[in-house]
Amino acid sequence: MTAKRIKATIRWITDSWMVILFFVFFFLFWEWSVDWFSIPRYILPKPSTIVVNASADLPRLIDYTYITGLETILGYLTAIVIAIPLGLAITFSSILRRTIYPFFVSIEMTPKIAFAPLFISWFGFGLLPKVIIVFLVCFFPIVLNAILAFGSLSDELDRFAKTTGASTFKVFLKIRIPSALPQCFVGFKYAAINATVGATIAEFIGSDQGLGFYIQIVTGNMRPDLAFAGIFLLTIMGLSLFGIVTFVERALIPWHISQRR
Amino acid sequence: MLAAISIKNVSKSFSTEGQPILAFGPADLEVNEGDFVTLLGPSGCGKSTLLLMIAGLIPCSSGQIIMNQDEVLSPRHDIGMMFQDSTLVPWRSVLGNINLQLELRNLNPNDFQDKISELIESVSLKGYEHLRPHELSGGMQQRAALCQALIHEPKTLLLDEPLGKLDAMTRENIRKDLQNLWMNEKPTVLMVTHSIEEAVQMSSKVCVITPRPGLIDKIIEIKLPWPRDLEVKRSQEFADYMAEIQEVFQGYGVI
Ligand SMILES: Nc1ncnc2c1ncn2[C@@H]1O[C@H](COP(=O)(O)OP(=O)(O)O)[C@@H](O)[C@H]1O
Ligand SMILES: [Mg+2]
């Protein structure tokens, strides 16, 4: 097992050395080109300056990362907790399928972020309006993919289940749910990518804390170095959320075709 | 002899763009208890459709199907069915997929341990029980699906091209195993195939179906000794049956 793991790590390194090298070159090029092309510091700072200045402001950055992270996670999890049961209900109720479902499909076209100013005027500058925005951004891809997932069982499996005479509940537990998981994860991953975007923009619109707020304030103060630090932390946050979802996906559905090499 | 399955004036139309189009029938057929009947016909003639109607999974457009004295109006639970496309679920191993049939029927897989190993051994899947379908070859998947369809010991088997995806050598082996199983337990078998050789080798009766819309044109009783081993297959009688059926298909212009 450990030998296998070491082998896998070595393979990962040999497979990804090119992209690692690319990143190294990218940052080196950035570092040097700022001097070569004499770009003013208040337009584009050097990566090394960003690291040094960000460390000086680290406590605030950590605080704000926590705030934005909390908004993201709360909104994302609430979306999952509400969207999955609702997706199930819509799949199995013909009334809901003819009412709420088309409603959702049309709302999906609305840019959810457009609601942000309204929510902020209704709920203030605190956590709640941001959580609601993240929730809205995540909810629709999750619920729509869940409906797709639970509604599309192959004819063969459906018929096979019918010949056994198993109860709807049993078929649900043993066939429908596992077959639906891959498509559900399409929604989870798409939502994970958009969750931090929702939180950031909601903070741009009205906030007194969080990384989105921070980026806006420091940019106003001609401190692009600190703005880049905020962007970097948001990137890490987005990657972590996506990474966790991918990890859970691998653990839950290792058999799925997209998980195979 | 009792008719296990009788098909009376059964047809099936599908509506395509609002227009009903006849896909199969009307046809009559009697399958006796313990018979091994093959449905032989070109693709698209309605063989799968007929099996699905017999299983009660899709309704007939006309006519009536009686199985073991009652009319088929809803899905039958007393059959073993192997579908044309795989019903193996990708998240379970071979063993898990066999157990799935039992679990869905509220049967305890522990009570079937011996039967399961016997079945797995008979289709040469021993040692592969714990692999998932995607780790198996197409032929092995089909053998696993056969085990899944047989494990609850049904008295009636509906098999839709069960040996279709196998390579020639494995196919010969599985034919032998299926024939042994049938000779020992004498279930009623209705099997779809498009191989004339397979039909003659396996069946007590061959139903020859015309191109779409399929009609049961000829029912040929195959009076060859059992088991139909290589020696039987090399006999003149075997060749005569093959030739007889080939001529019928030549008449349809499909070969
Ligand atoms: N659900 C369906 N809707 C419309 N046409 C169908 C449907 N199922 C089967 N058919 C048509 O019925 C005919 C018989 O199909 P099938 O029973 O699958 O043939 P076979 O198994 O003999 O190859 C085909 O021409 C097919 O296109
Ligand atoms: Mg078919």
Coordinates of C-alpha atoms and ligand atoms in Angstrom, one line a residue:
Chain A
M1 CA 0.0 0.0 0.0
T2 CA 2.7 2.5 1.0
A3 CA 4.9 1.4 -1.9
K4 CA 1.9 2.0 -4.1
R5 CA 1.4 5.4 -2.6
I6 CA 5.1 6.4 -3.1
K7 CA 4.9 5.2 -6.7
A8 CA 1.8 7.3 -7.2
T9 CA 3.6 10.4 -5.7
I10 CA 6.6 9.9 -8.0
R11 CA 4.2 9.5 -10.9
W12 CA 2.4 12.7 -9.9
I13 CA 5.7 14.6 -9.8
T14 CA 6.9 13.2 -13.2
D15 CA 3.5 13.9 -14.7
S16 CA 3.3 17.4 -13.4
W17 CA 6.9 18.7 -13.6
M18 CA 6.0 20.6 -16.7
V19 CA 3.2 22.6 -15.1
I20 CA 5.3 23.2 -12.0
L21 CA 8.1 24.5 -14.2
F22 CA 5.7 26.7 -16.0
F23 CA 4.5 28.3 -12.7
V24 CA 8.1 28.8 -11.7
F25 CA 8.9 30.6 -15.0
F26 CA 5.7 32.5 -14.8
F27 CA 6.6 34.1 -11.4
L28 CA 10.2 34.6 -12.4
F29 CA 9.2 36.4 -15.5
W30 CA 6.7 38.5 -13.6
E31 CA 9.4 39.3 -11.0
W32 CA 12.0 40.5 -13.6
S33 CA 9.7 42.1 -16.1
V34 CA 8.4 44.6 -13.6
D35 CA 12.0 46.0 -13.5
W36 CA 12.8 45.4 -17.2
F37 CA 9.8 47.3 -18.4
S38 CA 10.0 49.8 -15.5
I39 CA 6.3 49.2 -14.5
P40 CA 5.4 51.5 -11.6
R41 CA 4.8 49.7 -8.3
Y42 CA 1.4 51.1 -7.9
I43 CA 0.3 49.5 -11.2
L44 CA 2.0 46.0 -10.9
P45 CA 4.0 45.0 -7.8
K46 CA 6.7 42.2 -7.9
P47 CA 5.7 38.8 -6.5
S48 CA 8.5 39.2 -3.9
T49 CA 7.0 42.6 -2.8
I50 CA 3.6 41.0 -2.5
V51 CA 4.9 38.3 -0.2
V52 CA 6.8 40.7 2.0
N53 CA 4.0 43.3 2.3
A54 CA 1.3 40.7 2.7
S55 CA 3.2 39.1 5.6
A56 CA 3.2 42.5 7.3
D57 CA -0.6 42.6 7.1
L58 CA -1.1 38.9 7.8
P59 CA -3.4 39.1 10.8
R60 CA -6.0 41.1 8.9
L61 CA -5.7 38.8 5.9
I62 CA -6.2 35.7 8.0
D63 CA -9.3 37.3 9.7
Y64 CA -10.8 38.2 6.4
T65 CA -10.0 34.8 4.8
Y66 CA -11.9 33.3 7.7
I67 CA -14.9 35.6 7.1
T68 CA -15.1 35.0 3.3
G69 CA -14.5 31.3 3.9
L70 CA -17.3 31.2 6.4
E71 CA -19.7 32.9 4.0
T72 CA -18.7 30.5 1.2
I73 CA -19.0 27.3 3.2
L74 CA -22.3 28.3 4.9
G75 CA -23.9 29.3 1.6
Y76 CA -22.5 26.2 -0.2
L77 CA -23.6 23.7 2.4
T78 CA -27.0 25.2 2.8
A79 CA -27.4 25.0 -0.9
I80 CA -26.6 21.3 -0.9
V81 CA -28.8 20.6 2.1
I82 CA -31.8 22.3 0.5
A83 CA -31.2 21.5 -3.2
I84 CA -30.9 17.7 -2.9
P85 CA -34.2 17.0 -1.1
L86 CA -35.9 19.5 -3.3
G87 CA -34.4 17.9 -6.4
L88 CA -35.7 14.6 -5.3
A89 CA -39.2 16.0 -4.6
I90 CA -39.2 17.6 -8.1
T91 CA -38.1 14.4 -9.7
F92 CA -40.8 12.3 -8.2
S93 CA -43.7 14.8 -8.1
S94 CA -45.3 15.5 -11.5
I95 CA -46.9 18.7 -10.0
L96 CA -43.6 20.1 -8.9
R97 CA -42.0 19.1 -12.2
R98 CA -44.6 21.2 -14.0
T99 CA -44.4 24.2 -11.7
I100 CA -41.2 24.7 -9.7
Y101 CA -39.0 23.0 -12.3
P102 CA -39.6 25.4 -15.2
F103 CA -39.5 28.3 -12.7
F104 CA -36.0 27.2 -11.6
V105 CA -34.9 26.7 -15.2
S106 CA -35.8 30.3 -16.0
I107 CA -34.4 31.7 -12.8
E108 CA -31.1 29.9 -13.6
M109 CA -30.8 32.4 -16.5
T110 CA -30.9 35.3 -14.0
P111 CA -27.5 36.4 -12.8
K112 CA -28.0 35.8 -9.1
I113 CA -25.4 38.4 -8.2
A114 CA -27.8 41.0 -9.5
F115 CA -29.8 40.5 -6.3
A116 CA -26.9 41.4 -4.1
P117 CA -27.7 45.1 -3.7
L118 CA -31.3 44.3 -2.8
F119 CA -30.2 41.7 -0.2
I120 CA -27.8 44.1 1.3
S121 CA -30.5 46.8 1.6
W122 CA -32.8 44.2 3.2
F123 CA -30.4 42.4 5.5
G124 CA -27.6 44.9 6.2
F125 CA -23.8 44.7 5.8
G126 CA -23.3 41.5 7.8
L127 CA -22.8 37.8 7.0
L128 CA -26.4 37.0 6.1
P129 CA -26.7 38.7 2.7
K130 CA -23.4 37.2 1.5
V131 CA -24.5 33.7 2.6
I132 CA -27.7 34.1 0.7
I133 CA -25.9 35.2 -2.4
V134 CA -23.5 32.2 -2.2
F135 CA -26.5 30.0 -1.6
L136 CA -28.3 31.3 -4.7
V137 CA -25.2 31.0 -6.8
C138 CA -24.7 27.4 -5.7
F139 CA -28.3 26.3 -5.4
F140 CA -29.4 26.2 -9.0
P141 CA -26.6 24.1 -10.5
I142 CA -27.0 21.7 -7.7
V143 CA -30.7 21.3 -7.9
L144 CA -30.8 21.2 -11.7
N145 CA -28.1 18.5 -11.8
A146 CA -29.8 16.6 -9.0
I147 CA -33.1 16.5 -11.0
L148 CA -31.2 15.3 -14.0
A149 CA -29.4 12.7 -11.9
F150 CA -32.4 11.2 -10.1
G151 CA -34.5 11.3 -13.2
S152 CA -32.3 9.4 -15.6
L153 CA -32.0 5.8 -14.7
S154 CA -31.2 3.5 -17.7
D155 CA -34.1 1.6 -19.1
E156 CA -32.3 -1.7 -18.4
L157 CA -31.7 -1.0 -14.7
D158 CA -35.2 0.3 -14.3
R159 CA -36.6 -2.8 -15.9
F160 CA -34.3 -5.1 -14.0
A161 CA -35.5 -3.6 -10.8
K162 CA -39.1 -4.1 -11.8
T163 CA -38.6 -7.8 -12.5
T164 CA -37.4 -8.3 -8.9
G165 CA -40.5 -6.7 -7.4
A166 CA -38.4 -4.7 -5.0
S167 CA -40.1 -1.8 -3.2
T168 CA -39.6 1.7 -4.6
F169 CA -37.6 2.6 -1.5
K170 CA -35.2 -0.3 -1.9
V171 CA -34.7 0.4 -5.6
F172 CA -34.0 4.0 -4.6
L173 CA -31.5 3.1 -2.0
K174 CA -29.6 0.4 -3.9
I175 CA -29.9 1.6 -7.5
R176 CA -31.1 5.1 -8.0
I177 CA -29.0 6.9 -5.4
P178 CA -25.7 5.4 -6.4
S179 CA -26.4 5.8 -10.1
A180 CA -27.3 9.5 -9.5
L181 CA -24.1 10.4 -7.5
P182 CA -21.8 11.1 -10.5
Q183 CA -24.3 13.6 -12.0
C184 CA -24.9 15.2 -8.6
F185 CA -21.2 15.8 -8.3
V186 CA -21.2 17.6 -11.5
G187 CA -23.5 20.1 -9.8
F188 CA -21.4 20.1 -6.5
K189 CA -18.2 20.9 -8.4
Y190 CA -19.7 23.6 -10.6
A191 CA -21.2 25.2 -7.5
A192 CA -17.9 24.9 -5.7
I193 CA -16.2 26.9 -8.5
N194 CA -18.8 29.6 -8.3
A195 CA -19.2 29.8 -4.5
T196 CA -16.1 32.0 -3.9
V197 CA -17.0 34.2 -6.9
G198 CA -20.4 34.9 -5.3
A199 CA -18.9 35.7 -1.9
T200 CA -16.3 38.0 -3.4
I201 CA -18.7 40.0 -5.5
A202 CA -21.3 40.2 -2.7
E203 CA -18.5 41.7 -0.5
F204 CA -17.6 44.2 -3.3
I205 CA -21.2 45.5 -3.3
G206 CA -21.5 46.1 0.4
S207 CA -19.4 45.0 3.3
D208 CA -17.1 46.0 6.1
Q209 CA -15.0 42.9 6.2
G210 CA -13.9 39.9 4.1
L211 CA -11.4 39.5 1.3
G212 CA -13.6 41.1 -1.3
F213 CA -14.0 44.1 0.9
Y214 CA -10.2 44.1 1.5
I215 CA -9.3 44.0 -2.2
Q216 CA -11.6 46.9 -2.9
I217 CA -10.2 49.0 0.0
V218 CA -6.5 48.4 -0.7
T219 CA -6.9 49.0 -4.4
G220 CA -8.5 52.4 -3.5
N221 CA -5.4 53.1 -1.4
M222 CA -3.1 52.3 -4.4
R223 CA -1.9 49.1 -2.8
P224 CA -2.1 46.5 -5.7
D225 CA 0.4 44.4 -3.8
L226 CA -2.1 43.8 -1.0
A227 CA -4.9 43.3 -3.6
F228 CA -2.8 40.5 -5.1
A229 CA -2.4 38.9 -1.7
G230 CA -6.2 38.9 -1.3
I231 CA -6.6 37.4 -4.8
F232 CA -4.1 34.8 -4.0
L233 CA -6.0 33.8 -0.8
L234 CA -9.3 33.7 -2.7
T235 CA -7.7 31.4 -5.2
I236 CA -6.4 29.1 -2.5
M237 CA -9.8 29.1 -0.9
G238 CA -11.5 28.2 -4.2
L239 CA -9.0 25.5 -4.9
S240 CA -9.4 24.0 -1.4
L241 CA -13.2 23.9 -1.7
F242 CA -12.9 22.3 -5.1
G243 CA -10.2 19.9 -3.8
I244 CA -12.4 18.8 -0.9
V245 CA -15.4 18.1 -3.2
T246 CA -13.2 16.2 -5.6
F247 CA -11.7 14.2 -2.7
V248 CA -15.2 13.3 -1.4
E249 CA -16.2 12.4 -5.0
R250 CA -13.3 10.0 -5.3
A251 CA -14.1 8.4 -1.9
L252 CA -17.8 8.0 -2.6
I253 CA -17.7 6.9 -6.3
P254 CA -14.3 5.5 -7.1
W255 CA -16.1 3.3 -9.6
H256 CA -17.2 6.2 -11.7
I257 CA -15.8 6.5 -15.2
S258 CA -14.5 10.0 -14.7
Q259 CA -12.5 8.7 -11.8
R260 CA -10.7 6.1 -13.8
R261 CA -7.4 6.7 -15.6
Chain B
M1 CA -47.5 -31.0 -21.8
L2 CA -48.4 -27.8 -20.2
A3 CA -47.8 -24.5 -21.9
A4 CA -45.6 -22.4 -19.7
I5 CA -46.0 -19.4 -21.9
S6 CA -48.7 -18.9 -24.5
I7 CA -48.7 -15.9 -26.8
K8 CA -52.0 -15.3 -28.5
N9 CA -52.3 -12.8 -31.4
V10 CA -49.8 -10.5 -29.8
S11 CA -48.5 -7.4 -31.6
K12 CA -46.7 -4.3 -30.6
S13 CA -46.8 -0.9 -32.3
F14 CA -44.7 2.1 -31.2
S15 CA -46.0 5.6 -32.0
T16 CA -43.4 7.5 -33.9
E17 CA -44.3 11.2 -34.4
G18 CA -47.9 10.4 -33.4
Q19 CA -48.2 7.6 -36.0
P20 CA -48.4 4.0 -34.6
I21 CA -45.9 1.9 -36.4
L22 CA -46.2 -1.9 -36.2
A23 CA -42.9 -3.3 -34.8
F24 CA -43.9 -6.9 -34.1
G25 CA -46.6 -9.4 -34.8
P26 CA -49.4 -10.3 -34.6
A27 CA -48.0 -13.7 -33.6
D28 CA -48.9 -16.8 -31.8
L29 CA -46.5 -19.1 -29.9
E30 CA -46.7 -21.8 -27.3
V31 CA -43.7 -22.6 -25.2
N32 CA -44.0 -25.8 -23.2
E33 CA -42.7 -26.2 -19.7
G34 CA -39.0 -27.2 -19.9
D35 CA -38.7 -26.2 -23.5
F36 CA -35.6 -24.4 -24.8
V37 CA -37.0 -22.0 -27.5
T38 CA -34.9 -19.6 -29.4
L39 CA -36.2 -16.5 -31.2
L40 CA -34.1 -16.2 -34.3
G41 CA -34.4 -13.2 -36.6
P42 CA -32.6 -10.3 -38.2
S43 CA -32.0 -7.3 -35.9
G44 CA -34.9 -4.9 -35.6
C45 CA -37.5 -7.6 -36.1
G46 CA -38.9 -7.2 -32.5
K47 CA -37.2 -10.0 -30.6
S48 CA -36.3 -7.8 -27.6
T49 CA -39.8 -6.2 -27.7
L50 CA -41.4 -9.7 -27.5
L51 CA -39.3 -10.6 -24.5
L52 CA -40.2 -7.4 -22.7
M53 CA -43.9 -8.0 -23.4
I54 CA -43.6 -11.5 -22.0
A55 CA -41.8 -10.2 -18.9
G56 CA -44.7 -7.7 -18.4
L57 CA -42.3 -4.8 -18.7
I58 CA -44.1 -3.2 -21.7
P59 CA -47.8 -3.7 -22.6
C60 CA -48.9 -5.5 -25.7
S61 CA -50.7 -3.4 -28.3
S62 CA -53.0 -6.3 -29.0
G63 CA -53.5 -9.9 -27.9
Q64 CA -52.7 -11.7 -24.8
I65 CA -49.8 -13.4 -23.1
I66 CA -50.4 -16.1 -20.5
M67 CA -47.6 -17.3 -18.3
N68 CA -48.1 -20.2 -15.9
Q69 CA -51.9 -19.9 -16.2
D70 CA -52.2 -16.2 -15.6
E71 CA -52.4 -13.3 -18.0
V72 CA -49.3 -11.1 -18.0
L73 CA -50.4 -7.6 -17.1
S74 CA -47.6 -6.3 -14.9
P75 CA -43.9 -7.1 -14.4
R76 CA -43.4 -10.8 -13.7
H77 CA -41.2 -11.6 -10.6
D78 CA -41.0 -15.3 -11.2
I79 CA -38.6 -15.1 -14.1
G80 CA -34.9 -14.7 -14.6
M81 CA -34.2 -12.1 -17.3
M82 CA -31.0 -11.2 -19.0
F83 CA -31.4 -7.9 -20.9
Q84 CA -29.7 -7.1 -24.2
D85 CA -27.8 -4.3 -22.4
S86 CA -26.0 -5.0 -19.2
T87 CA -27.7 -4.7 -15.9
L88 CA -24.5 -4.9 -13.9
V89 CA -24.1 -1.8 -11.7
P90 CA -20.6 -0.2 -11.9
W91 CA -20.3 0.3 -8.2
R92 CA -20.6 -3.4 -7.3
S93 CA -18.2 -6.3 -7.9
V94 CA -19.3 -9.4 -9.7
L95 CA -20.3 -10.9 -6.4
G96 CA -22.1 -7.7 -5.4
N97 CA -24.0 -7.7 -8.6
I98 CA -25.2 -11.2 -8.1
N99 CA -26.2 -10.4 -4.6
L100 CA -28.1 -7.4 -5.9
Q101 CA -30.6 -9.7 -7.5
L102 CA -31.1 -11.4 -4.2
E103 CA -31.2 -8.3 -2.1
L104 CA -33.8 -6.7 -4.3
R105 CA -35.9 -9.8 -3.8
N106 CA -35.5 -9.7 0.0
L107 CA -33.5 -12.9 -0.1
N108 CA -30.4 -13.3 2.1
P109 CA -27.2 -13.8 0.0
N110 CA -25.8 -15.9 2.9
D111 CA -28.4 -18.6 2.2
F112 CA -27.1 -18.7 -1.4
Q113 CA -23.4 -19.1 -0.8
D114 CA -23.1 -22.6 -2.3
K115 CA -25.3 -21.7 -5.3
I116 CA -23.3 -18.6 -6.0
S117 CA -19.9 -20.3 -6.0
E118 CA -21.3 -23.1 -8.1
L119 CA -22.6 -20.6 -10.6
I120 CA -19.5 -18.5 -10.7
E121 CA -17.4 -21.6 -11.2
S122 CA -19.6 -22.9 -14.0
V123 CA -19.1 -19.7 -16.0
S124 CA -15.3 -19.6 -15.2
L125 CA -15.4 -16.4 -13.2
K126 CA -13.7 -17.9 -10.2
G127 CA -11.0 -15.6 -9.0
Y128 CA -12.8 -12.6 -10.6
E129 CA -15.7 -12.3 -8.1
H130 CA -14.3 -9.2 -6.5
L131 CA -13.6 -7.2 -9.6
R132 CA -16.0 -4.4 -10.8
P133 CA -17.6 -4.7 -14.2
H134 CA -15.2 -2.1 -15.8
E135 CA -12.3 -4.3 -14.8
L136 CA -13.7 -7.3 -16.8
S137 CA -13.7 -8.0 -20.5
G138 CA -17.0 -7.7 -22.4
G139 CA -17.4 -11.5 -22.3
M140 CA -16.7 -11.7 -18.6
Q141 CA -19.3 -9.0 -18.0
Q142 CA -21.9 -11.0 -19.9
R143 CA -21.1 -14.1 -17.9
A144 CA -21.5 -12.2 -14.7
A145 CA -24.8 -10.9 -16.0
L146 CA -25.9 -14.4 -16.7
C147 CA -25.1 -15.4 -13.1
Q148 CA -27.1 -12.3 -11.9
A149 CA -30.1 -13.5 -14.0
L150 CA -29.9 -17.1 -12.7
I151 CA -29.1 -16.8 -9.0
H152 CA -32.7 -16.8 -7.7
E153 CA -33.3 -20.1 -9.5
P154 CA -36.2 -19.0 -11.7
K155 CA -38.3 -21.6 -13.5
T156 CA -38.6 -19.4 -16.5
L157 CA -35.6 -17.7 -18.2
L158 CA -35.8 -14.9 -20.8
L159 CA -32.4 -14.3 -22.3
D160 CA -31.8 -11.5 -24.8
E161 CA -28.7 -12.3 -26.8
P162 CA -26.9 -13.7 -23.7
L163 CA -23.9 -14.8 -25.7
G164 CA -23.7 -11.9 -28.1
K165 CA -20.6 -10.2 -26.9
L166 CA -18.5 -13.3 -26.3
D167 CA -15.5 -14.4 -28.4
A168 CA -16.0 -17.7 -30.3
M169 CA -14.2 -19.9 -27.9
T170 CA -15.8 -18.6 -24.7
R171 CA -19.2 -18.7 -26.5
E172 CA -18.8 -22.4 -27.2
N173 CA -18.0 -23.0 -23.5
I174 CA -20.9 -21.0 -22.2
R175 CA -23.3 -22.6 -24.6
K176 CA -22.2 -25.9 -23.1
D177 CA -22.6 -24.6 -19.6
L178 CA -26.0 -23.2 -20.3
Q179 CA -27.1 -26.4 -22.0
N180 CA -25.9 -28.5 -19.0
L181 CA -27.8 -26.2 -16.6
W182 CA -30.9 -26.5 -18.7
M183 CA -30.6 -30.3 -18.9
N184 CA -30.2 -30.6 -15.2
E185 CA -32.8 -28.1 -13.9
K186 CA -35.2 -28.1 -16.9
P187 CA -36.3 -24.5 -16.7
T188 CA -38.3 -23.1 -19.5
V189 CA -36.0 -21.0 -21.6
L190 CA -36.8 -18.4 -24.3
M191 CA -33.6 -17.1 -25.8
V192 CA -33.0 -14.4 -28.4
T193 CA -30.1 -14.9 -30.8
H194 CA -29.2 -14.1 -34.3
S195 CA -26.8 -16.9 -34.8
I196 CA -28.4 -19.8 -36.7
E197 CA -25.7 -22.2 -35.4
E198 CA -26.5 -21.2 -31.8
A199 CA -30.2 -21.6 -32.3
V200 CA -29.8 -25.2 -33.7
Q201 CA -27.3 -26.2 -31.1
M202 CA -29.2 -24.9 -28.1
S203 CA -32.9 -25.3 -28.8
S204 CA -35.6 -27.8 -28.7
K205 CA -37.5 -25.4 -31.0
V206 CA -36.4 -22.5 -33.2
C207 CA -38.8 -19.7 -34.0
V208 CA -37.8 -18.0 -37.2
I209 CA -38.9 -14.4 -37.3
T210 CA -39.3 -12.4 -40.5
P211 CA -37.8 -8.9 -40.9
R212 CA -39.6 -6.0 -39.4
P213 CA -42.5 -6.0 -38.5
G214 CA -41.5 -9.4 -37.2
L215 CA -43.8 -12.4 -37.7
I216 CA -43.2 -15.8 -36.4
D217 CA -42.9 -17.5 -39.8
K218 CA -41.7 -21.0 -38.9
I219 CA -41.4 -23.1 -35.8
I220 CA -38.8 -25.7 -36.4
E221 CA -38.4 -28.6 -33.9
I222 CA -34.8 -29.6 -33.6
K223 CA -34.7 -33.4 -33.0
L224 CA -31.1 -33.9 -32.3
P225 CA -29.7 -35.8 -29.3
W226 CA -28.6 -34.0 -26.1
P227 CA -26.1 -32.8 -25.2
R228 CA -25.3 -31.1 -28.5
D229 CA -21.6 -31.6 -28.3
L230 CA -19.1 -31.3 -31.1
E231 CA -19.9 -34.7 -32.4
V232 CA -23.6 -33.7 -32.8
K233 CA -22.5 -30.4 -34.4
R234 CA -20.4 -32.3 -37.0
S235 CA -23.3 -34.6 -37.9
Q236 CA -25.2 -34.4 -41.2
E237 CA -28.5 -33.7 -39.4
F238 CA -27.1 -30.6 -37.8
A239 CA -25.9 -29.3 -41.1
D240 CA -29.3 -30.1 -42.6
Y241 CA -31.1 -28.0 -39.9
M242 CA -28.6 -25.1 -40.5
A243 CA -29.2 -25.3 -44.2
E244 CA -33.0 -25.4 -43.8
I245 CA -32.9 -22.2 -41.7
Q246 CA -30.4 -20.5 -44.0
E247 CA -32.7 -21.0 -46.9
V248 CA -35.6 -19.4 -45.0
F249 CA -33.5 -16.3 -44.4
Q250 CA -32.2 -16.3 -48.0
G251 CA -35.9 -16.2 -48.9
Y252 CA -36.3 -13.0 -46.9
G253 CA -33.3 -11.5 -48.6
V254 CA -31.5 -10.9 -45.3
I255 CA -28.5 -13.2 -46.0
Ligands
LIG1 N1 -39.5 2.4 -27.4 C1 -39.5 2.3 -28.8 N2 -40.0 3.3 -29.5 C2 -40.1 3.3 -30.8 N3 -39.7 2.2 -31.5 C3 -39.1 1.2 -30.9 C4 -39.0 1.2 -29.5 N4 -38.4 0.0 -29.1 C5 -38.2 -0.7 -30.2 N5 -38.6 0.0 -31.3 C6 -38.5 -0.4 -32.7 O1 -39.1 -1.7 -32.8 C7 -38.4 -2.5 -33.6 C8 -38.0 -3.8 -32.9 O2 -37.0 -3.5 -31.9 P1 -36.3 -4.7 -31.1 O3 -37.3 -5.5 -30.4 O4 -35.3 -4.0 -30.2 O5 -35.6 -5.6 -32.2 P2 -34.6 -6.8 -32.1 O6 -34.4 -7.0 -30.6 O7 -35.2 -7.9 -32.8 O8 -33.3 -6.3 -32.7 C9 -37.1 -1.8 -34.1 O9 -37.3 -1.3 -35.4 C10 -37.1 -0.6 -33.1 O10 -36.6 0.5 -33.8
MG2 MG -32.7 -6.9 -29.5

